Short mmCIF file of C-alpha atoms and ligand atoms in Angstrom, two decimals:
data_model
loop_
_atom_site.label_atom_id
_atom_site.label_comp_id
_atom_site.label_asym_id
_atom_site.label_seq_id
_atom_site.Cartn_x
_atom_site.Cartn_y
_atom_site.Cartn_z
CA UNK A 1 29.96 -8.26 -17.80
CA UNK A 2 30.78 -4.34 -17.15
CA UNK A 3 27.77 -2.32 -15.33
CA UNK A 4 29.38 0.76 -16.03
CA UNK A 5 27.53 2.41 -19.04
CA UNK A 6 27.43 5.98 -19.27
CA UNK A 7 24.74 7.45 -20.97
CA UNK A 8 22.80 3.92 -21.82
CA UNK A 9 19.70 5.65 -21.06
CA UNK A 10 20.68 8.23 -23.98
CA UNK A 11 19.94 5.16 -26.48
CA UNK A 12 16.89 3.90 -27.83
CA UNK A 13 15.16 0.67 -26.48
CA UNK A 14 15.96 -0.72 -29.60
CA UNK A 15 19.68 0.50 -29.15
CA UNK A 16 19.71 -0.95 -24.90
CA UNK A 17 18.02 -4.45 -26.19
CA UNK A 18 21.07 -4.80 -28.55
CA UNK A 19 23.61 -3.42 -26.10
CA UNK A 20 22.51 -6.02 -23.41
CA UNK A 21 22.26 -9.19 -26.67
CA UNK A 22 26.23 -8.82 -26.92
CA UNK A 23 27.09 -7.48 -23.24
CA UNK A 24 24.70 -10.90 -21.72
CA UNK A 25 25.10 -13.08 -24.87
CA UNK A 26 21.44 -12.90 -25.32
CA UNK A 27 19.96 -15.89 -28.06
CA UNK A 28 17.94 -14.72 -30.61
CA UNK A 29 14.98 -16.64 -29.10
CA UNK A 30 15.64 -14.00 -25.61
CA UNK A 31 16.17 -11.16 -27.83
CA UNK A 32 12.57 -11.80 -29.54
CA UNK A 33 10.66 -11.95 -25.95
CA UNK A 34 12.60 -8.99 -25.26
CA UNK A 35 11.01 -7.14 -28.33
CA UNK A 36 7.62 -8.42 -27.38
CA UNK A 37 6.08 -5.55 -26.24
CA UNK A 38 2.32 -6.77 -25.48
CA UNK A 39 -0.13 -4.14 -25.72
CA UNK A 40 2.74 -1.16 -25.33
CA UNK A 41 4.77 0.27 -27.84
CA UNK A 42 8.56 0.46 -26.87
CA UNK A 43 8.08 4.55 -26.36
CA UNK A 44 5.33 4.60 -24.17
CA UNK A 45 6.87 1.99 -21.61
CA UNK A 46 10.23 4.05 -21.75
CA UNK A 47 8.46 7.09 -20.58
CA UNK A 48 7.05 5.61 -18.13
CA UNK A 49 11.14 4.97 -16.51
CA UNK A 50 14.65 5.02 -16.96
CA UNK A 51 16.70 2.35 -19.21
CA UNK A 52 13.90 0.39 -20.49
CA UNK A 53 14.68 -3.05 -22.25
CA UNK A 54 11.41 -4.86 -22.66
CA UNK A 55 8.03 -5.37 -21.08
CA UNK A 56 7.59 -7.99 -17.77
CA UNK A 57 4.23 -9.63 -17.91
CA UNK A 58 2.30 -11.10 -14.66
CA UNK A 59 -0.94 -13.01 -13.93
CA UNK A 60 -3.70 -10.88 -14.02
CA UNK A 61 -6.24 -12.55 -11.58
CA UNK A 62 -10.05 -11.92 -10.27
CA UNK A 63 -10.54 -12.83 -6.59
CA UNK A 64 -14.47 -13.60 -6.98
CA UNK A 65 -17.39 -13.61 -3.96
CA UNK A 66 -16.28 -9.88 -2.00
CA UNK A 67 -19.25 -8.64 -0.48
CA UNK A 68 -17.86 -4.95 1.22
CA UNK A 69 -20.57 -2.46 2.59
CA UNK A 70 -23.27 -4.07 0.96
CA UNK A 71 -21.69 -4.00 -2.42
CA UNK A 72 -20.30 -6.99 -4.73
CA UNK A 73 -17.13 -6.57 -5.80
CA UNK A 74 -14.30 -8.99 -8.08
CA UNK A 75 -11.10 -7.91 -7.00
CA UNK A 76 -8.47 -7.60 -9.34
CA UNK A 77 -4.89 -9.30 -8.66
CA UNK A 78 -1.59 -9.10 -10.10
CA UNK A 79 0.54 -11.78 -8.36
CA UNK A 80 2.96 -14.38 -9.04
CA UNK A 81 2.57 -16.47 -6.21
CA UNK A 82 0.16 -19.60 -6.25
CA UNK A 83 -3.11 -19.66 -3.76
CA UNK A 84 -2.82 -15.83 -3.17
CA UNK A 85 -6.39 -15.25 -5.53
CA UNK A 86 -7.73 -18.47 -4.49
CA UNK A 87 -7.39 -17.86 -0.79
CA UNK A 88 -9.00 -14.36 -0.90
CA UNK A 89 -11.98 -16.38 -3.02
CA UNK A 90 -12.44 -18.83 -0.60
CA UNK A 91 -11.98 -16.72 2.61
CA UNK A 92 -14.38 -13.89 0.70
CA UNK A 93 -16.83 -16.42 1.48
CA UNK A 94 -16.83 -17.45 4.80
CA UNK A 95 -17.75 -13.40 5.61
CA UNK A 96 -20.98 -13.42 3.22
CA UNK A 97 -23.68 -14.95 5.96
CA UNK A 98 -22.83 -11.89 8.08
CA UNK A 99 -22.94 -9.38 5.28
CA UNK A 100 -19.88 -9.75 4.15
CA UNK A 101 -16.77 -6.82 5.04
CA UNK A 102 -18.08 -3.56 6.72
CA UNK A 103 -15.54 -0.71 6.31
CA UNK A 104 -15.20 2.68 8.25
CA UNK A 105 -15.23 5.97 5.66
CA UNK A 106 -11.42 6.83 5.11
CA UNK A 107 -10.06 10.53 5.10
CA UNK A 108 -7.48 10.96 2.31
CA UNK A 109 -4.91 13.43 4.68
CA UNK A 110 -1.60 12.56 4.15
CA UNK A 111 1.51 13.87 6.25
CA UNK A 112 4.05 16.40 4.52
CA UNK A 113 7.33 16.46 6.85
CA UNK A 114 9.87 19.60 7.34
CA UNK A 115 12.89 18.60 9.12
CA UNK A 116 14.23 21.69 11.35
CA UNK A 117 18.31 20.77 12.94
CA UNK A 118 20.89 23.25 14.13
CA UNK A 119 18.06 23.99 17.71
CA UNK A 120 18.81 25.07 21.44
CA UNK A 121 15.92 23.36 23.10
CA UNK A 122 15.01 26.87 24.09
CA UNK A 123 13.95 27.79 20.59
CA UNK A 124 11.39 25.10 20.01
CA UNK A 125 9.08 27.50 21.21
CA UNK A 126 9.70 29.95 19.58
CA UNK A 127 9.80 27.63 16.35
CA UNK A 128 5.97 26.35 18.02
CA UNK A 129 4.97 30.03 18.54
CA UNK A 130 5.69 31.42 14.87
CA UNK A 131 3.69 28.14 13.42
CA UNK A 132 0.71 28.41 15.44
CA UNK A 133 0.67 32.86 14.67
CA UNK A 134 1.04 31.99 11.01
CA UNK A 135 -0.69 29.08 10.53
CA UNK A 136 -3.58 30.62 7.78
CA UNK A 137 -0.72 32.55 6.02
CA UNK A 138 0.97 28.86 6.13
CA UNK A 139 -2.05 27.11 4.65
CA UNK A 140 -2.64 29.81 2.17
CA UNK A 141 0.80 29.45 1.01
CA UNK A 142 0.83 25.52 0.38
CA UNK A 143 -2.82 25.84 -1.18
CA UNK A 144 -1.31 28.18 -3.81
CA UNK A 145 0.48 25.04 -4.91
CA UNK A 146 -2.01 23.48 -6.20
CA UNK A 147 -4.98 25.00 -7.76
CA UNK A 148 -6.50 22.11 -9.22
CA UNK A 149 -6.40 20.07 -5.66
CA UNK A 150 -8.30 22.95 -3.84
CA UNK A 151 -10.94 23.52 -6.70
CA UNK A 152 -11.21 20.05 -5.94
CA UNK A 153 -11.88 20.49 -2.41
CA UNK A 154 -8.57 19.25 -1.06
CA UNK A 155 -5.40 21.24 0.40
CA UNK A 156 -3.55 21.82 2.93
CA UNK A 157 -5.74 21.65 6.50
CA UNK A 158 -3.04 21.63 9.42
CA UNK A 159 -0.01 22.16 10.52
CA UNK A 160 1.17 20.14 13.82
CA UNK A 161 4.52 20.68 15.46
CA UNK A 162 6.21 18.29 17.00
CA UNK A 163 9.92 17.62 18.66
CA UNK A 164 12.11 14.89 18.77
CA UNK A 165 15.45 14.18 20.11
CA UNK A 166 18.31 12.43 17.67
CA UNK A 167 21.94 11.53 17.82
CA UNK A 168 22.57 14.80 16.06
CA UNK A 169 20.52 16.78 19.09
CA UNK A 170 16.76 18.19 19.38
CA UNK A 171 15.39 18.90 16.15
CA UNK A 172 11.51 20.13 15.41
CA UNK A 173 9.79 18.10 12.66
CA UNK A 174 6.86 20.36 11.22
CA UNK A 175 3.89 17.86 10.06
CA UNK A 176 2.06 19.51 7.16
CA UNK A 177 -1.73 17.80 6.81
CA UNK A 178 -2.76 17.71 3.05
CA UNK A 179 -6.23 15.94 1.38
CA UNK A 180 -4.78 15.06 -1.57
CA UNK A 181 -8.53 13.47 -2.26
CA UNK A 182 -8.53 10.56 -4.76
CA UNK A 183 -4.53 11.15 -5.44
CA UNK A 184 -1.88 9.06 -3.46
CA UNK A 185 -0.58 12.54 -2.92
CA UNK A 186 3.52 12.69 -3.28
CA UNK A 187 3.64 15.52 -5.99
CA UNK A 188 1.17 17.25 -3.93
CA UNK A 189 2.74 16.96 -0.70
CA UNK A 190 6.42 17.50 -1.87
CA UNK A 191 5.36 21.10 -3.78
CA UNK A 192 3.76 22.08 -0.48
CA UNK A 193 6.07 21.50 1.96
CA UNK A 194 9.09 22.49 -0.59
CA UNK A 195 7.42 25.96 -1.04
CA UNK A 196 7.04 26.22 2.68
CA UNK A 197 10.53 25.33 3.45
CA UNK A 198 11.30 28.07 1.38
CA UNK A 199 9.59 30.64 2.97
CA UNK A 200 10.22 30.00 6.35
CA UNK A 201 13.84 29.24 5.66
CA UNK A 202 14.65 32.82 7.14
CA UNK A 203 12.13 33.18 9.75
CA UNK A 204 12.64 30.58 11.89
CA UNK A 205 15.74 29.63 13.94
CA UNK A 206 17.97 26.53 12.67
CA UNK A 207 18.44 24.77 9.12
CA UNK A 208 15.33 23.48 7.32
CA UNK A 209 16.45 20.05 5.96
CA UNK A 210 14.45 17.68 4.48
CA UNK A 211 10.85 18.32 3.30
CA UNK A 212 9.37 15.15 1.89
CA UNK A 213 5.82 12.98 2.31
CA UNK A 214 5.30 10.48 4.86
CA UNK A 215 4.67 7.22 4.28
CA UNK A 216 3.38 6.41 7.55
CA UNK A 217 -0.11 7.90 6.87
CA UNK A 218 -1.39 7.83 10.13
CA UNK A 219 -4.67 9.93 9.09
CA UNK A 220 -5.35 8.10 5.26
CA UNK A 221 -6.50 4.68 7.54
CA UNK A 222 -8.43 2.37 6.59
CA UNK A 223 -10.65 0.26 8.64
CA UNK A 224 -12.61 -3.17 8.26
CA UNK A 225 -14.77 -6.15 10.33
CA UNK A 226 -16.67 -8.83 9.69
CA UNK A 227 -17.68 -11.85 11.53
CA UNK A 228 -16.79 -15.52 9.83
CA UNK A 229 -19.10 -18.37 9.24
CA UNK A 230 -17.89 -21.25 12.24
CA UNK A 231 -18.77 -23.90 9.77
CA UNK A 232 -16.89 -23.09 6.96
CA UNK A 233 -14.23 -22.58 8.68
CA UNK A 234 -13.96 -25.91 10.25
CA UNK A 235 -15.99 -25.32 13.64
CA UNK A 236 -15.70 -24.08 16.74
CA UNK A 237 -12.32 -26.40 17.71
CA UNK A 238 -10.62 -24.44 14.30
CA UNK A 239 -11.67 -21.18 15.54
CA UNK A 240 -10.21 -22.02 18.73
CA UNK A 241 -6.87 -23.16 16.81
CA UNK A 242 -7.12 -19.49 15.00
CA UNK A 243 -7.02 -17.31 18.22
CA UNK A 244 -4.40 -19.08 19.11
CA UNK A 245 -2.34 -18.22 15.79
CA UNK A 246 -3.82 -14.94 15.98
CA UNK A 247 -2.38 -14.65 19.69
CA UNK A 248 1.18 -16.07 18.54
CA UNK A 249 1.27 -13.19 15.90
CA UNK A 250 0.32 -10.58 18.59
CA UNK A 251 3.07 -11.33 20.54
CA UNK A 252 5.83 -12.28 18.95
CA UNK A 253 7.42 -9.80 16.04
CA UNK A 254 9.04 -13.04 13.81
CA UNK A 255 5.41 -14.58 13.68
CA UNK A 256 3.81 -11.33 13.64
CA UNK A 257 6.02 -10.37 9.93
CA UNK A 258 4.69 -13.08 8.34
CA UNK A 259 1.38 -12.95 8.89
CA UNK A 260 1.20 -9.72 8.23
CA UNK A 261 3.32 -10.54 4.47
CA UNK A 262 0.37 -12.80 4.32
CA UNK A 263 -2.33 -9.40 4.26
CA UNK A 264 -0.07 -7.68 2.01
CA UNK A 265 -0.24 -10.67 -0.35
CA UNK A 266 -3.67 -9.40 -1.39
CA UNK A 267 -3.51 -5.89 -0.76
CA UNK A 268 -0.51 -5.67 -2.84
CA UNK A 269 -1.79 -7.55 -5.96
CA UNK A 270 -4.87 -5.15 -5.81
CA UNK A 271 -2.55 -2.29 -5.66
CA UNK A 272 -0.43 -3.37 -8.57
CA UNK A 273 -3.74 -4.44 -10.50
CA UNK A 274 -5.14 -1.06 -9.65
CA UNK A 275 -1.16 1.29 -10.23
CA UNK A 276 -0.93 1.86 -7.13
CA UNK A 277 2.80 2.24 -5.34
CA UNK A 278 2.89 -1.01 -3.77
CA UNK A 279 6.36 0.34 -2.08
CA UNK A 280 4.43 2.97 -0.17
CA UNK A 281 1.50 0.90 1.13
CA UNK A 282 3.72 -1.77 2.18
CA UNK A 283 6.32 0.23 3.99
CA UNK A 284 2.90 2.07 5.66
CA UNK A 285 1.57 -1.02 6.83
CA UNK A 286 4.70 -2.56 8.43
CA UNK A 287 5.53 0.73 10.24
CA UNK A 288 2.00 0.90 11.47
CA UNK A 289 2.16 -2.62 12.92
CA UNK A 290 4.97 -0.99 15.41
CA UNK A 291 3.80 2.71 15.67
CA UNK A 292 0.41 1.35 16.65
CA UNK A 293 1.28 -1.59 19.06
CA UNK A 294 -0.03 -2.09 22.04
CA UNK A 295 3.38 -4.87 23.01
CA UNK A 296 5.63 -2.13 22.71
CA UNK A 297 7.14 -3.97 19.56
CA UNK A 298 6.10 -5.73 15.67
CA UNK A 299 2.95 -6.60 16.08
CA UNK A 300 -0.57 -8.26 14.21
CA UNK A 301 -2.14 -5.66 12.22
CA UNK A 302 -5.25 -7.59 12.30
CA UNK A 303 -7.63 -8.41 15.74
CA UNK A 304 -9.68 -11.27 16.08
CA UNK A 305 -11.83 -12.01 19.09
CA UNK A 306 -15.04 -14.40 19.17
CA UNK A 307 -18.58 -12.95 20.18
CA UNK A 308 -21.08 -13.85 22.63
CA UNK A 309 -22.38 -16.54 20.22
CA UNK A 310 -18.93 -18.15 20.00
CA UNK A 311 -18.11 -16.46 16.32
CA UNK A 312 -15.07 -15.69 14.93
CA UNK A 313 -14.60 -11.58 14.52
CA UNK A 314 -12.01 -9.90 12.39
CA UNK A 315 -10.80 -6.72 12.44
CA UNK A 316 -8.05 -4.83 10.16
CA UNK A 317 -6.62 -1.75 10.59
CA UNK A 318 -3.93 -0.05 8.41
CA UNK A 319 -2.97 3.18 6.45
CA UNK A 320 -4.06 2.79 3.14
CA UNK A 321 -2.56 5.72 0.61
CA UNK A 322 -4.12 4.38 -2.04
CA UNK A 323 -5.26 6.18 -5.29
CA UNK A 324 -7.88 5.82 -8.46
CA UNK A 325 -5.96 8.74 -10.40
CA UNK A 326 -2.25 8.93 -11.38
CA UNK A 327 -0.29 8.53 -14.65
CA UNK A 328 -0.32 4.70 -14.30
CA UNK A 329 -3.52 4.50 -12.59
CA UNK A 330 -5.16 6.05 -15.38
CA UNK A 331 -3.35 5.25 -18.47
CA UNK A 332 -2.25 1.80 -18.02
CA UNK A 333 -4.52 -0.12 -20.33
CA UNK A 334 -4.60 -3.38 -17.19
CA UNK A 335 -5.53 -0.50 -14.58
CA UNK A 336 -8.51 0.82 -17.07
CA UNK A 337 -9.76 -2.46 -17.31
CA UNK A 338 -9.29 -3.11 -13.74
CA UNK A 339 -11.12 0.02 -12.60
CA UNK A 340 -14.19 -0.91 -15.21
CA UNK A 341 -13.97 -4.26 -13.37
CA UNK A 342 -14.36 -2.98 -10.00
CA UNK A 343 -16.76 0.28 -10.76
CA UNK A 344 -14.82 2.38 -8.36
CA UNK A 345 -13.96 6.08 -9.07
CA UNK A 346 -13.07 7.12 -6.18
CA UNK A 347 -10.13 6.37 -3.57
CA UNK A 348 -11.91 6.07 -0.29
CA UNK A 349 -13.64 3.36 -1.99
CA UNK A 350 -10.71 1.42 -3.32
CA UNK A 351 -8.88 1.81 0.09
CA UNK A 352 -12.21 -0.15 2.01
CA UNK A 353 -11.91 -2.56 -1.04
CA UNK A 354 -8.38 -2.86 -0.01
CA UNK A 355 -8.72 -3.41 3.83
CA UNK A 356 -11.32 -5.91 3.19
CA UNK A 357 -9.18 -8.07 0.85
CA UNK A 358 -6.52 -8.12 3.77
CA UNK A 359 -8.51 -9.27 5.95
CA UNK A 360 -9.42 -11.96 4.17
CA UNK A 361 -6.31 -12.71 2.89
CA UNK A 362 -5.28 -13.01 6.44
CA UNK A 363 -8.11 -15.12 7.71
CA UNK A 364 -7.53 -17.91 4.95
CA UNK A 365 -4.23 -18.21 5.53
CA UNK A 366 -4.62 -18.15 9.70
CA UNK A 367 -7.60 -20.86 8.77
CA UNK A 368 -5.15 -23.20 6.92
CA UNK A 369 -2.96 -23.02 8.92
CA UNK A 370 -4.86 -23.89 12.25
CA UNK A 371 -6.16 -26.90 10.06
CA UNK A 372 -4.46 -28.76 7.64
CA UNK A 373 -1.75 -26.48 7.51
CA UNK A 374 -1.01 -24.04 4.66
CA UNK A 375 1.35 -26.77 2.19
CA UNK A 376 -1.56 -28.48 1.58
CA UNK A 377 -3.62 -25.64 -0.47
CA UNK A 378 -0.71 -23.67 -1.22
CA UNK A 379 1.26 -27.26 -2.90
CA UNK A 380 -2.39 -28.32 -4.82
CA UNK A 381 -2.29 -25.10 -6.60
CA UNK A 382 1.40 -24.50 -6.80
CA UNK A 383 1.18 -28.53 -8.43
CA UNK A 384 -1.28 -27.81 -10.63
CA UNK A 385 0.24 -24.60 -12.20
CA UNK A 386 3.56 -26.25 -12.84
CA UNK A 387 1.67 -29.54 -14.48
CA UNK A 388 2.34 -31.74 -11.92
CA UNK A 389 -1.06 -33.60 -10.54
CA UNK A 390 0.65 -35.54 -7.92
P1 LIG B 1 -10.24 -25.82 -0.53
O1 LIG B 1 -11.09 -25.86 0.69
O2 LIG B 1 -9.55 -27.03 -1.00
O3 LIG B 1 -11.04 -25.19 -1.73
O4 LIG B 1 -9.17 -24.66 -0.29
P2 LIG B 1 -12.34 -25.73 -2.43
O5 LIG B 1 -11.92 -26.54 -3.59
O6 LIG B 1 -13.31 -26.30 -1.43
O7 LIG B 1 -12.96 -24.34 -2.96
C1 LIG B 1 -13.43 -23.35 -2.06
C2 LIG B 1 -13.31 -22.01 -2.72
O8 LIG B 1 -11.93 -21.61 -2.79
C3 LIG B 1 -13.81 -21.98 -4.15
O9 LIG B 1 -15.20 -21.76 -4.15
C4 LIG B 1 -13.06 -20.82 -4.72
O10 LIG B 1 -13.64 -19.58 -4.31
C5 LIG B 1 -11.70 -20.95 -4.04
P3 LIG B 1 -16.05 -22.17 -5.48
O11 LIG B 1 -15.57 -21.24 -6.57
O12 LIG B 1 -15.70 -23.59 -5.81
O13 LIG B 1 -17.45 -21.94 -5.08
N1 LIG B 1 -10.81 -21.79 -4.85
C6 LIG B 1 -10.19 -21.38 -5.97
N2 LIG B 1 -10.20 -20.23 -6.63
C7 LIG B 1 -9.42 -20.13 -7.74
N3 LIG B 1 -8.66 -21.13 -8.20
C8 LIG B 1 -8.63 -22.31 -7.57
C9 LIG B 1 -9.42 -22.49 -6.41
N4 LIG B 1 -9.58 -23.48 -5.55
C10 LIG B 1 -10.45 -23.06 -4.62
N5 LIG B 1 -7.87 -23.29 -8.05
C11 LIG B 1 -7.47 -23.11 -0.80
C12 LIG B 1 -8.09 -24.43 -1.17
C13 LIG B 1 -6.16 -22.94 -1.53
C14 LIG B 1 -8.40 -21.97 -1.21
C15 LIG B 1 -7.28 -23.09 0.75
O14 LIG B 1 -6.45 -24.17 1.11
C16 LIG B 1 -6.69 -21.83 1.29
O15 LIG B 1 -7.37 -20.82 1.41
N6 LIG B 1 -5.41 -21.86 1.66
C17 LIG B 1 -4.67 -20.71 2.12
C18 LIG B 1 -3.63 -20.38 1.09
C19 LIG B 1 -2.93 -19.07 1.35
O16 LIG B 1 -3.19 -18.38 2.31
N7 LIG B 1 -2.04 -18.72 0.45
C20 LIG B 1 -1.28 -17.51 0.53
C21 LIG B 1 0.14 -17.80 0.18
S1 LIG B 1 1.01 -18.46 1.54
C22 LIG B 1 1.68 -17.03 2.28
O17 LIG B 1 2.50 -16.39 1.71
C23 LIG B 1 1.10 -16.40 3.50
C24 LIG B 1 1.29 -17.02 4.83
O18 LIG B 1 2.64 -17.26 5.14
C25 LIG B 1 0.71 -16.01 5.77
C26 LIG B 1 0.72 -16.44 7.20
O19 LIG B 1 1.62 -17.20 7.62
O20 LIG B 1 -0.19 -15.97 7.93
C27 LIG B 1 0.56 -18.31 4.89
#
């Protein structure tokens, strides 16, 4: 089959889906699903990206029993994989005889980045100097951006300059600090630091390069504890077995991955649920679990440690860029019904929902596997979607 089309997004759905029926010898049974377009019409789902042929549909799921800050929560999922929502259920328990998840307040700051090459180490402070004289002017300059954003109360707050050395020699990296409030921020951020790039392009020594958002949102974190029932978990010989899986994942990077997929499981079903940019969180979280460890390499992004009464603790830590408005977010018909499910307007809120449902994502998975193992849960369910009681 030739992948060379010019122009195939110039065509109609309609047009692509009959393209791709002679180009893959689609059956007419194929072509029909493709023209199945559930609650879209063709139109809107092609504005939404490029070369549209049809409409993918996913489990939409409820993880039930959350109990974060005091408030009751069913978490919406969108995942594929078997014993993902079930696991969150069960785990969401196992927090609810000490309250449930507590989560810190979360700033919504993300990190705009100006790349500055072509530098004699000598002119990095001079680069520093100009920053720190101009910094309102700066500020004023990326606010002007966005008008809506600061009658909001966001905008640009900072500007922090920082040097690193490369293969290609020193270059100075400005970090622009924007509270893009209940946005995940990109448009935002890019128009700022663009129009900033632009006007210092001729007062600063070097070549401005890149200007582009951050993903590793070092000040949009989101933080979470609670303290798990001993009993439901399996007692105080499973807890034991836990720390020690918790302790294998702290030290060692190809144990570490994996267990932190396993948070990701439910943080990224909420996010696609919710229309979030499931790319951005994850790539976020994984960089965080190196930027932020304490081994000097890929670490746990979770802690665990038990208290003076022999508890099991859990703590999670990660960035969270994580919106409740957005084209998707807002106009998706799933993601309006999953926001009316939840009752959350705002994205501080969504992002403690989010840490929580890590965490507990995490802990059931760490508990089956310092019990029975996780084949066991993960093959029932996997079984019993595919038909197969055995
Ligand atoms: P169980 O003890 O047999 O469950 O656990 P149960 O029948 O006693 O039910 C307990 C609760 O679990 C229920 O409470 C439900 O909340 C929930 P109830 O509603 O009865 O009051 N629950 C279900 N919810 C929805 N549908 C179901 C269902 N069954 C129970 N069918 C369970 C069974 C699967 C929950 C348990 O074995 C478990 O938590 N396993 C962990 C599974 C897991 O973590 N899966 C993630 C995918 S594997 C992976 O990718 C990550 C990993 O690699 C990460 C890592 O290595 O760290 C593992």
């Amino acid at each position: 089959m030739k992948s060379s089309i010019s122009g195939f997004y110039k065509h109609t759905v309609e047009e692509r889906q009959s393209i791709i029926k002679k180009l893959a010898d689609l059956t007419d049974a194929e072509q029909n699903i493709l023209k199945n377009f559930g609650y879209f019409n063709p139109d809107e789902l092609d504005a939404y990206t490029e070369n549209v042929i049809g409409s993918f549909q996913l489990p939409f799921s409820l993880a039930t029993n959350f109990l974060i800050n005091e408030n009751e929560y069913l978490i919406p999922m969108v995942t594929e994989e078997p014993s993902i929502v079930a696991a969150a259920s069960n785990a969401a328990r196992f927090a609810r005889k000490y309250g449930g998840f507590r989560c810190e307040p979360v700033k919504s700051i993300m990190i705009g980045q100006i790349q500055i090459v072509k530098i004699e180490e000598e002119q990095i402070i001079e680069i520093s100097q100009f920053i720190n004289f101009e910094k309102k002017k700066l500020l004023d300059l990326a606010n002007s951006c966005d008008e809506k954003l600061i009658s909001l109360g966001g905008g640009a707050r900072d500007i922090i300059v920082r040097q690193i050395k490369t293969i290609k020699g020193p270059m100075v990296i400005l970090h622009v600090l924007i509270d893009v409030l209940d946005a995940m921020g990109a448009n935002a951020v890019n128009t700022m630091v663009e129009a900033l790039a632009n006007y210092l392009e001729d007062k600063i020594p070097g070549m401005i390069m890149l200007k582009i958002i951050s993903n590793l949102s070092i000040h949009r974190m989101a933080k979470c504890s609670a303290i798990f029932d001993t009993e439901m978990l399996g007692g105080p010989e499973i807890v034991s077995n836990i720390m020690n899986a918790y302790a294998f994942a702290q030290a060692d990077p190809f144990r570490a991955t994996t267990h932190n997929k396993g948070i990701m499981n439910g943080i990224s079903a909420l996010a696609l649920a919710t229309g979030n940019d499931t790319r951005a969180l994850e790539a976020g979280a994984h960089a965080f679990a190196s930027y932020n460890s304490k081994t000097g390499s890929y670490s746990s992004l979770s802690k665990y440690w038990v208290d003076h009464q022999g508890r099991l603790c859990g703590e999670l830590e990660l960035p969270m860029p994580i919106a409740t408005i957005g084209n998707i977010i807002q106009n998706h018909p799933m993601t309006r019904i999953a926001f009316k499910i939840l009752q959350v307007s705002k994205a501080e809120e969504l992002a403690q929902i989010a840490v929580a449902v890590g965490l507990a994502q995490n802990i059931a998975a760490l508990r089956a596997l310092a019990s029975e193992g996780i084949q066991k849960g993960h093959m029932k369910l996997h079984n019993k979607k595919l038909g197969n009681k055995s």
